[in-house]
C-alpha cells in the first residue's frame, strides 16, 4: 500500500500497537529545556526511575535566560532556580547540557539542527510546541507535555494514536521581499488556527523545495499555529549538505548508511492524503497579523477587517475582542499603524539568514526615534557567525540593541517584555493576548518586515526598501 | 494519577473561541518547579487587574462559579503552547472536566495525564448546556456511561476507550509502558543494526 512520509516514519518507529490503534513509538531524539522538565525529573526521582537513553537526550536552558550581560548570572530568583534545577537534573541523570555560558547555548530548536542532533526520518520530541521546527529535516517532530517528557525519559517511547495526513502544496516562486514567514502566515490565514488539528502536515511543491534549510524551518516551526502538532518536508540534498560534518551528525560509514536511508524518505507518488490545500507563490505578499491569533493575517497593503461584515457570531465576537485588545479600528490601513518596539529573534526567525535579511534592510539607515529595536540571535553560534560577518555592527550602527541568545521577548519569561499597550513588530510566532507582556500588542512579521518597521516607525512594506 | 469517574457541578461558561494556554496560565507562572499551586493564577490576566485585584465580573471570580468543577468553553480550547501548566492550573482550581466543541491536540492529551476529562460536543449542545450555567443549575458528567445529565435531559459523548479506562482507573502511563520493556529492548536491538547512527554518533 502506498504511504506518505509520515506513514513511513511512523511504521519505522512502532514498538507495539494495541488493538484499538494506540501505539508505542520509539523516540530517537529528545530535547529538554528548563521550563517543562523539572516536574518530569521530579517524577522520575519519586518513582525511582532512571533515564533510559541519556545519550539520545540533549538539554539547554533557553526560556528564562537573560539576553543582557550574563557574567552576573540571573537576577530573577525563580528563573535562576529553574535554570539551576535543570543543571542539577542533567548532572544527576547523566544528560548532556549546554549551560548558559556555553557558546553553543541557544534556543532549543535552533541548537538541535545546528549540532546535527536533528536528523531526517527520526522521531524528535521536546516539551515545547515549536518542536515542529525539526520537521524541516524530514523528521517527525512534535511538542509534548511534561508528563510525556517524563514518559520519554523513563522509556524512550511515547504512547500515540496516529494522526491523519494533510498535504499543503506551494508551487511557483516567491516575489521579491516575500519570505517563508509570509508563506506560513498566509497558510495559517487560509486553514485557520485549528485547520490542522488531528493532522500531520507535509509541505510540498516547487516553492517549498526551492527554499533553503533555514527557510523551511520557519515554515515547519509555525505548523502548530495552524493546529497540527507536526509539519514535515521531504529531505533532499540541501538537508544532507547542511548536516554533513555537524558535531552530532553521523560519521564515516554511518554517514553513508544514514544517507542511504534518508534519501528514500519521501511520500509515494500515489499516497493518499486526507486533506489537501494548494497555494501559488505569486499570490503570496508580505504579511502581517492585526489580531490576537496567528490566523488574523492581512497583506501589508491590507486594512483592518470590520467585525460587522462577519456572518459567523463567534468570529465576529472574536474580531471585536481582538481589535479592542489591539487598540485598532476597522478599516485602518495596516501601514498607518505606529509601533513602539521591534523584536528580531525566536525559534521562528532567529537564525543567521534571518539576521542577514534584516541587516540588509537596516544598513546605513536609522531606527525611528520613538522605536526601541532589539536583535536576539537564536544561539551563541548564530551570534558568533553574525559578528564575523559584521552584522552586529550594522544593527548597532542603525540603533538596534544587540543581545545574548535565548527565547527572550517571544514569550517574555525573562526581563525582555512589552509594557501594557506597547505595540511591537515581532518576528516570533504568537500574537496571543499578553504573550509578549501583559497588555502588549504583537504584530507578527518576517525579519525584513520587522526591520522595515523599525526604520519607518510604523508597520511598513519591506519591498519599499529593496534595492 | 487522580481517577475520574463522575462529577456534578454548576458549570462555568466562557464563551470565547481559541482560548490559548497563554490565557489559561500566563508565562510568569511557568517558572515553578512544582505541579501544584497554580489554581490561583488560572486565567490570571482575565481574572485580576494590573494591581493584582480580582476583576469582579469575571465568571470564575463570582459565586457559584468560583467552585465550578466543569468548564464550558468556545472551540479550539487550549491552543498554543504545550505547557502542562494549563491542565495543572485547571486541576488546582478544581476543574476536572472541560466541555468544548474542539481542542488543540497537545492540550487534549495533557488533560488525560492529569485526571481531567475533556469532552467534545457539537456547538448546538454546547449552547444548550451553557443555559444551565446561566441558570446556575448543576449538571452531572458520568464517564463510565459517557453521559451528561442536565435537568430531564441527557447527552451522550464519545471518548477513546483506552483513554477512558486510564481515567477511570487512574492508571500510570509509564508503568504500563514499562511492562513492554522486552519489546522496547528488542526494538533497540533492531534499531542499532538498521539505523546504527541513532546511537553511535
mmCIF file of C-alpha atoms in Angstrom, chain A residues 12-16 18 20 22 24 26 28-29 35 38-39 49 52-53 56 64 76 78-79 81-82 85 119 121 127-129 143-148 150-151 154-155 157 159 161 193-194 197-198 227 229 249-251 254 257-258 261-262 295 314 318 321 411-413 430 432-435 437-438, chain B residues 15-18 20-23 27-28 30-35 44-46 48-50 55 75-76 79-85 88 102-106 109-110 113-114 123 127 160-163 172-175 177-178 180-181 183-185 187-188 190-191 193-201:
data_model
loop_
_atom_site.group_PDB
_atom_site.id
_atom_site.type_symbol
_atom_site.label_atom_id
_atom_site.label_comp_id
_atom_site.label_asym_id
_atom_site.label_seq_id
_atom_site.Cartn_x
_atom_site.Cartn_y
_atom_site.Cartn_z
ATOM 1 C CA UNK A 12 9.682 2.548 11.341
ATOM 2 C CA UNK A 13 9.213 3.550 14.980
ATOM 3 C CA UNK A 14 6.451 1.188 16.070
ATOM 4 C CA UNK A 15 7.381 -0.739 19.185
ATOM 5 C CA UNK A 16 3.883 -2.043 19.836
ATOM 6 C CA UNK A 18 -2.815 -2.277 20.717
ATOM 7 C CA UNK A 20 -7.541 -0.019 19.237
ATOM 8 C CA UNK A 22 -2.962 3.077 20.461
ATOM 9 C CA UNK A 24 4.062 2.822 21.474
ATOM 10 C CA UNK A 26 10.337 4.819 19.791
ATOM 11 C CA UNK A 28 15.222 8.869 18.601
ATOM 12 C CA UNK A 29 15.905 12.349 19.874
ATOM 13 C CA UNK A 35 10.567 25.195 31.843
ATOM 14 C CA UNK A 38 11.594 19.982 36.371
ATOM 15 C CA UNK A 39 8.376 18.137 37.250
ATOM 16 C CA UNK A 49 13.254 5.522 37.693
ATOM 17 C CA UNK A 52 16.632 5.045 29.684
ATOM 18 C CA UNK A 53 18.818 6.626 26.983
ATOM 19 C CA UNK A 56 19.566 10.360 22.957
ATOM 20 C CA UNK A 64 14.493 32.017 31.213
ATOM 21 C CA UNK A 76 15.267 36.807 38.924
ATOM 22 C CA UNK A 78 12.583 31.941 40.194
ATOM 23 C CA UNK A 79 14.249 31.916 36.781
ATOM 24 C CA UNK A 81 16.124 28.310 40.401
ATOM 25 C CA UNK A 82 14.619 26.816 37.268
ATOM 26 C CA UNK A 85 17.324 22.818 38.644
ATOM 27 C CA UNK A 119 18.140 14.111 11.640
ATOM 28 C CA UNK A 121 13.470 10.147 9.423
ATOM 29 C CA UNK A 127 8.293 19.698 25.900
ATOM 30 C CA UNK A 128 7.680 22.622 23.608
ATOM 31 C CA UNK A 129 5.102 23.104 20.873
ATOM 32 C CA UNK A 143 5.726 19.053 21.134
ATOM 33 C CA UNK A 144 4.708 17.088 24.218
ATOM 34 C CA UNK A 145 3.559 17.871 27.754
ATOM 35 C CA UNK A 146 5.638 17.387 30.886
ATOM 36 C CA UNK A 147 4.043 14.008 31.743
ATOM 37 C CA UNK A 148 5.093 12.832 28.300
ATOM 38 C CA UNK A 150 8.799 12.020 31.926
ATOM 39 C CA UNK A 151 7.471 9.104 29.889
ATOM 40 C CA UNK A 154 11.855 6.743 31.509
ATOM 41 C CA UNK A 155 11.015 4.591 28.474
ATOM 42 C CA UNK A 157 8.955 5.827 23.890
ATOM 43 C CA UNK A 159 2.070 6.461 23.590
ATOM 44 C CA UNK A 161 -2.551 7.493 18.183
ATOM 45 C CA UNK A 193 -5.649 28.163 13.756
ATOM 46 C CA UNK A 194 -7.424 24.787 14.131
ATOM 47 C CA UNK A 197 -5.868 19.782 14.360
ATOM 48 C CA UNK A 198 -5.645 15.984 14.222
ATOM 49 C CA UNK A 227 -3.245 23.391 14.832
ATOM 50 C CA UNK A 229 1.451 19.098 16.047
ATOM 51 C CA UNK A 249 25.794 14.137 12.585
ATOM 52 C CA UNK A 250 26.574 10.527 11.659
ATOM 53 C CA UNK A 251 30.265 9.920 10.870
ATOM 54 C CA UNK A 254 27.400 5.578 9.470
ATOM 55 C CA UNK A 257 24.290 4.273 5.824
ATOM 56 C CA UNK A 258 22.291 7.256 7.034
ATOM 57 C CA UNK A 261 18.209 5.635 4.443
ATOM 58 C CA UNK A 262 17.493 9.372 4.317
ATOM 59 C CA UNK A 295 -4.780 33.315 11.729
ATOM 60 C CA UNK A 314 -18.168 33.511 17.154
ATOM 61 C CA UNK A 318 -13.518 37.198 18.379
ATOM 62 C CA UNK A 321 -12.283 41.244 21.258
ATOM 63 C CA UNK A 411 7.282 34.772 25.297
ATOM 64 C CA UNK A 412 8.703 37.293 27.743
ATOM 65 C CA UNK A 413 9.661 34.881 30.506
ATOM 66 C CA UNK A 430 2.411 34.042 18.617
ATOM 67 C CA UNK A 432 -1.780 35.936 21.754
ATOM 68 C CA UNK A 433 -3.086 38.355 24.381
ATOM 69 C CA UNK A 434 -0.300 39.042 26.859
ATOM 70 C CA UNK A 435 2.185 36.798 25.075
ATOM 71 C CA UNK A 437 3.930 41.053 28.197
ATOM 72 C CA UNK A 438 0.598 41.903 29.806
ATOM 73 C CA UNK B 15 -17.943 31.926 25.552
ATOM 74 C CA UNK B 16 -14.581 32.678 23.930
ATOM 75 C CA UNK B 17 -13.105 30.753 20.979
ATOM 76 C CA UNK B 18 -9.412 29.821 20.651
ATOM 77 C CA UNK B 20 -4.877 29.575 24.284
ATOM 78 C CA UNK B 21 -2.660 28.170 27.007
ATOM 79 C CA UNK B 22 -1.072 31.608 27.475
ATOM 80 C CA UNK B 23 -4.534 32.796 28.577
ATOM 81 C CA UNK B 27 4.230 32.630 31.319
ATOM 82 C CA UNK B 28 5.234 34.328 34.581
ATOM 83 C CA UNK B 30 5.795 28.755 34.357
ATOM 84 C CA UNK B 31 8.843 29.388 36.487
ATOM 85 C CA UNK B 32 7.651 26.964 39.122
ATOM 86 C CA UNK B 33 9.340 23.615 39.568
ATOM 87 C CA UNK B 34 6.159 22.089 41.059
ATOM 88 C CA UNK B 35 2.866 20.887 39.600
ATOM 89 C CA UNK B 44 -4.671 35.364 35.548
ATOM 90 C CA UNK B 45 -4.883 38.273 33.130
ATOM 91 C CA UNK B 46 -8.639 37.899 32.680
ATOM 92 C CA UNK B 48 -7.058 40.027 38.011
ATOM 93 C CA UNK B 49 -6.363 43.656 37.128
ATOM 94 C CA UNK B 50 -2.886 45.121 36.753
ATOM 95 C CA UNK B 55 -11.882 41.576 38.371
ATOM 96 C CA UNK B 75 -13.963 25.901 20.165
ATOM 97 C CA UNK B 76 -10.235 25.127 19.794
ATOM 98 C CA UNK B 79 -4.355 26.032 21.534
ATOM 99 C CA UNK B 80 -0.776 27.290 21.506
ATOM 100 C CA UNK B 81 1.991 26.225 23.848
ATOM 101 C CA UNK B 82 2.452 22.635 25.090
ATOM 102 C CA UNK B 83 2.694 23.775 28.720
ATOM 103 C CA UNK B 84 1.148 21.174 31.016
ATOM 104 C CA UNK B 85 0.847 24.029 33.489
ATOM 105 C CA UNK B 88 -2.299 21.702 36.247
ATOM 106 C CA UNK B 102 -12.846 21.116 19.831
ATOM 107 C CA UNK B 103 -9.425 21.156 21.484
ATOM 108 C CA UNK B 104 -5.836 21.627 20.434
ATOM 109 C CA UNK B 105 -4.112 18.221 20.276
ATOM 110 C CA UNK B 106 -1.359 18.720 22.853
ATOM 111 C CA UNK B 109 -3.560 14.808 25.562
ATOM 112 C CA UNK B 110 -2.191 16.632 28.569
ATOM 113 C CA UNK B 113 -2.335 12.649 32.025
ATOM 114 C CA UNK B 114 -3.793 14.648 34.902
ATOM 115 C CA UNK B 123 -21.815 23.519 19.065
ATOM 116 C CA UNK B 127 -25.253 26.236 23.659
ATOM 117 C CA UNK B 160 -11.368 6.907 23.162
ATOM 118 C CA UNK B 161 -11.919 3.691 25.117
ATOM 119 C CA UNK B 162 -8.290 3.303 26.205
ATOM 120 C CA UNK B 163 -8.162 6.885 27.452
ATOM 121 C CA UNK B 172 0.126 5.286 35.463
ATOM 122 C CA UNK B 173 1.110 5.564 31.802
ATOM 123 C CA UNK B 174 4.792 4.999 32.461
ATOM 124 C CA UNK B 175 4.231 1.826 34.475
ATOM 125 C CA UNK B 177 4.740 1.216 29.047
ATOM 126 C CA UNK B 178 7.481 -0.250 31.226
ATOM 127 C CA UNK B 180 6.525 -3.568 27.486
ATOM 128 C CA UNK B 181 10.199 -3.317 28.363
ATOM 129 C CA UNK B 183 9.582 -5.110 23.319
ATOM 130 C CA UNK B 184 11.443 -1.831 23.736
ATOM 131 C CA UNK B 185 14.724 -3.666 24.220
ATOM 132 C CA UNK B 187 13.284 -2.630 19.151
ATOM 133 C CA UNK B 188 16.535 -1.034 20.294
ATOM 134 C CA UNK B 190 16.978 -3.875 15.713
ATOM 135 C CA UNK B 191 17.496 -0.129 15.660
ATOM 136 C CA UNK B 193 21.620 -2.619 13.307
ATOM 137 C CA UNK B 194 19.089 -0.893 10.979
ATOM 138 C CA UNK B 195 19.891 2.719 11.859
ATOM 139 C CA UNK B 196 23.160 2.495 13.816
ATOM 140 C CA UNK B 197 23.836 6.239 13.572
ATOM 141 C CA UNK B 198 20.992 6.877 16.015
ATOM 142 C CA UNK B 199 23.173 5.526 18.849
ATOM 143 C CA UNK B 200 26.728 5.772 17.633
ATOM 144 C CA UNK B 201 27.447 9.406 16.896
#
